[in-house]
Amino acid sequence: MYANPQFRRLGNLERAYAHLMVIKRFRYYVLMFWVKRSFLCNIVSGYTF
C-alpha cells in the first residue's frame, strides 16, 4: 500500500490491538456464560434438593 515503513508498523500495531480487544471481549463473554450457567445450575439443584 504505502512505502512508508512507519505507517506499516502503525497498521500492524493497530491490527494487533484490535486482535487483543477481540480476545478480551471473547474471554469476557465466555466468563459471563460460565457465571450464568453455574448460577442456573445452582438454582436448579436448589429446587431439586
GROMACS .gro file of C-alpha atoms in nm, residues 3-46:
model
   44
    3ALA     CA    1   0.616   0.260   0.108
    4ASN     CA    2   0.649   0.427   0.447
    5PRO     CA    3   0.769   0.160   0.697
    6GLN     CA    4   0.648   0.363   0.995
    7PHE     CA    5   0.293   0.364   0.858
    8ARG     CA    6   0.312  -0.011   0.803
    9ARG     CA    7   0.429  -0.062   1.161
   10LEU     CA    8   0.141   0.152   1.286
   11GLY     CA    9  -0.101  -0.059   1.083
   12ASN     CA   10   0.038  -0.379   1.234
   13LEU     CA   11   0.013  -0.227   1.581
   14GLU     CA   12  -0.350  -0.128   1.521
   15ARG     CA   13  -0.428  -0.476   1.392
   16ALA     CA   14  -0.265  -0.637   1.695
   17TYR     CA   15  -0.456  -0.404   1.927
   18ALA     CA   16  -0.786  -0.488   1.757
   19HIS     CA   17  -0.699  -0.859   1.784
   20LEU     CA   18  -0.629  -0.816   2.156
   21MET     CA   19  -0.963  -0.638   2.205
   22VAL     CA   20  -1.145  -0.923   2.029
   23ILE     CA   21  -0.971  -1.179   2.252
   24LYS     CA   22  -1.057  -0.981   2.566
   25ARG     CA   23  -1.420  -0.948   2.459
   26PHE     CA   24  -1.437  -1.319   2.378
   27ARG     CA   25  -1.292  -1.410   2.717
   28TYR     CA   26  -1.541  -1.177   2.885
   29TYR     CA   27  -1.832  -1.343   2.704
   30VAL     CA   28  -1.706  -1.691   2.799
   31LEU     CA   29  -1.668  -1.583   3.161
   32MET     CA   30  -2.021  -1.439   3.170
   33PHE     CA   31  -2.153  -1.759   3.010
   34TRP     CA   32  -1.990  -1.975   3.277
   35VAL     CA   33  -2.113  -1.749   3.559
   36LYS     CA   34  -2.470  -1.759   3.430
   37ARG     CA   35  -2.453  -2.132   3.374
   38SER     CA   36  -2.323  -2.207   3.724
   39PHE     CA   37  -2.587  -1.972   3.868
   40LEU     CA   38  -2.864  -2.154   3.680
   41CYS     CA   39  -2.725  -2.492   3.786
   42ASN     CA   40  -2.728  -2.377   4.149
   43ILE     CA   41  -3.092  -2.267   4.118
   44VAL     CA   42  -3.192  -2.598   3.956
   45SER     CA   43  -3.007  -2.804   4.216
   46GLY     CA   44  -3.164  -2.589   4.488
   0.00000   0.00000   0.00000
